[in-house]
C-alpha positions in Angstrom: -103.7 33.7 -0.5 -104.1 33.0 3.2 -104.5 29.3 2.6 -101.3 29.2 0.6 -99.4 31.0 3.3 -100.7 28.5 5.9 -99.8 25.6 3.6 -96.2 26.9 3.2 -95.9 27.2 7.0 -97.2 23.7 7.4 -94.7 22.5 4.8 -91.8 24.0 6.6 -92.9 22.5 9.9 -93.5 19.2 8.2 -89.9 19.2 7.0 -88.7 20.2 10.5 -90.1 17.1 12.3 -86.9 15.3 13.3 -88.0 11.7 12.8 -84.5 10.3 13.3 -84.2 11.9 16.7 -87.7 10.9 17.7 -87.4 7.2 16.7 -84.0 6.7 18.4 -85.2 8.5 21.5 -88.5 6.6 21.7 -87.3 3.1 20.8 -83.8 3.2 22.3 -83.8 6.0 24.8 -80.7 7.5 23.2 -80.0 11.0 21.7 -78.9 10.4 18.1 -77.1 13.7 18.2 -74.6 12.2 20.6 -74.0 9.0 18.5 -71.9 8.5 15.4 -71.7 11.7 13.3 -74.3 13.4 15.5 -76.6 13.9 12.5 -80.3 13.1 12.8 -80.6 11.8 9.3 -81.2 8.2 8.1 -77.5 7.4 7.4 -76.4 8.1 11.0 -79.5 6.4 12.4 -78.8 3.4 10.1 -75.3 3.0 11.6 -76.9 2.8 15.1 -79.9 0.6 14.2 -80.7 -0.6 10.7 -84.4 -0.9 11.2 -84.7 2.6 12.7 -82.5 3.9 9.9 -84.9 2.5 7.2 -87.9 3.9 9.2 -86.2 7.3 9.4 -85.6 7.2 5.6 -89.2 6.4 4.8 -90.6 9.1 7.1 -88.0 11.8 5.9 -88.9 11.0 2.3 -92.6 11.0 3.0 -92.6 14.3 4.9 -91.3 16.0 1.8 -93.1 14.0 -0.9 -96.7 14.5 0.4 -96.6 18.3 1.0 -95.0 18.8 -2.4 -97.3 16.3 -4.2 -100.5 17.9 -2.8 -99.2 21.4 -3.5 -98.8 20.3 -7.1 -102.3 18.8 -7.3 -104.2 21.4 -5.2 -102.4 24.6 -6.1 -99.7 25.0 -8.8 -96.3 23.9 -9.9 -95.0 27.3 -8.7 -96.2 26.8 -5.2 -95.1 23.2 -5.2 -91.5 24.3 -6.1 -91.5 26.7 -3.2 -93.0 24.0 -0.9 -90.2 21.6 -1.9 -87.6 24.2 -0.8 -89.4 25.0 2.4 -89.6 21.3 3.4 -85.9 20.8 2.8 -85.0 24.0 4.6 -87.2 22.9 7.5 -85.3 19.6 7.8 -82.0 21.4 7.8 -83.0 24.1 10.2 -85.5 22.4 12.5 -87.0 24.8 15.1 -87.7 21.7 17.2 -83.9 21.1 17.6 -82.9 24.7 18.1 -82.7 25.3 14.4 -80.3 22.4 13.7 -81.3 19.4 11.7 -80.2 16.9 9.0 -78.5 17.2 5.7 -81.7 17.4 3.6 -81.0 14.6 1.1 -83.9 12.3 2.0 -86.2 15.3 2.0 -84.9 16.3 -1.4 -85.5 12.8 -2.6 -89.2 13.0 -1.6 -89.7 16.5 -2.9 -88.0 15.8 -6.3 -89.9 12.6 -6.7 -93.2 14.5 -6.6 -91.9 17.5 -8.6 -89.2 16.4 -11.1 -89.1 12.6 -11.3 -86.8 12.3 -14.4 -84.1 14.5 -13.1 -84.4 12.7 -9.8 -83.8 9.4 -11.6 -80.5 10.7 -13.0 -79.6 11.9 -9.5 -80.4 8.5 -8.0 -78.3 6.7 -10.6 -75.4 9.1 -10.0 -75.8 8.5 -6.3 -75.6 4.7 -6.7 -72.6 4.8 -9.0 -70.7 7.1 -6.7 -71.5 4.9 -3.7 -70.4 1.8 -5.6 -67.1 3.5 -6.5 -66.2 5.4 -3.4 -68.4 4.0 -0.6 -69.1 7.4 0.7 -72.8 8.3 1.3 -72.0 12.0 1.6 -70.2 12.1 -1.7 -73.0 10.2 -3.4 -75.5 12.6 -1.9 -73.6 15.7 -3.1 -73.0 14.5 -6.6 -76.5 13.1 -6.9 -78.0 16.5 -6.0 -75.7 18.2 -8.4 -76.7 15.8 -11.1 -80.3 16.7 -10.6 -79.5 20.4 -10.9 -77.4 19.9 -14.1 -80.1 17.7 -15.7 -82.7 20.4 -15.1 -80.4 23.2 -16.4 -79.2 21.5 -19.5 -81.8 18.9 -20.5 -85.1 20.3 -19.2 -87.2 23.4 -19.9 -88.4 24.6 -16.5 -89.0 28.3 -15.8 -86.0 30.4 -14.7 -87.5 30.9 -11.2 -87.6 27.1 -10.7 -84.0 26.8 -11.8 -83.1 29.4 -9.2 -85.1 27.6 -6.4 -83.4 24.3 -7.3 -80.0 26.0 -7.3 -80.7 27.4 -3.8 -81.9 23.9 -2.7 -78.6 22.3 -3.9 -76.6 25.1 -2.2 -78.4 24.3 1.1 -77.6 20.6 0.8 -73.9 21.4 0.1 -73.9 23.9 3.1 -75.4 21.2 5.3 -72.6 18.8 4.2 -69.8 21.4 4.8 -68.2 19.2 7.5 -68.4 16.2 5.2 -66.8 18.1 2.4 -63.9 19.0 4.6 -63.4 15.4 5.6 -63.6 14.3 1.9 -60.9 16.7 0.9 -58.7 15.5 3.8 -59.4 11.9 2.9 -61.0 11.3 6.4 -64.7 10.8 5.4 -66.2 7.5 6.7 -67.0 4.8 4.2 -69.7 2.2 4.2 -69.1 -1.5 4.1 -71.0 -3.8 1.7 -70.2 -6.8 3.9 -72.8 -8.2 6.3 
């Protein structure tokens, strides 16, 4: 029991490591929270520096994938599901940044890759389609996470508790995107360019 509690704490702290902030601060001497949208995630870092943006994406995905993957292999699906939620929650509420963090999407990508790869695939396809149509990363992220949830609810046969945890996870992602949602509704959300 104690090892599981320690592992869950480790998972939360793993998710809380703000790689976007660290990379931009270390390599550029800038505070990513004062640049662009102010978010520490890969999308905002990518706008500032593409290489650092990709690096942030890789590390944010990895910091969720590996704790979830090893929880699945060493313990159980039940614990892995809780670990996935804790990693994402850690990223969104990082104690290293006064309990402020990113949007949780890259972490969700890593956690879902380890835990529910087929629903994740549906989510990624949805994300790509929405990006292609509307050129808004936030909208793609929101609809992609929702697609994962709906796929699990209607086409998979996971336990009720897992459906509840996944629902909470998606709610967290939507909550982290609340400012984006307001801008989307107002037609003010920034769009990406496929040129260059």
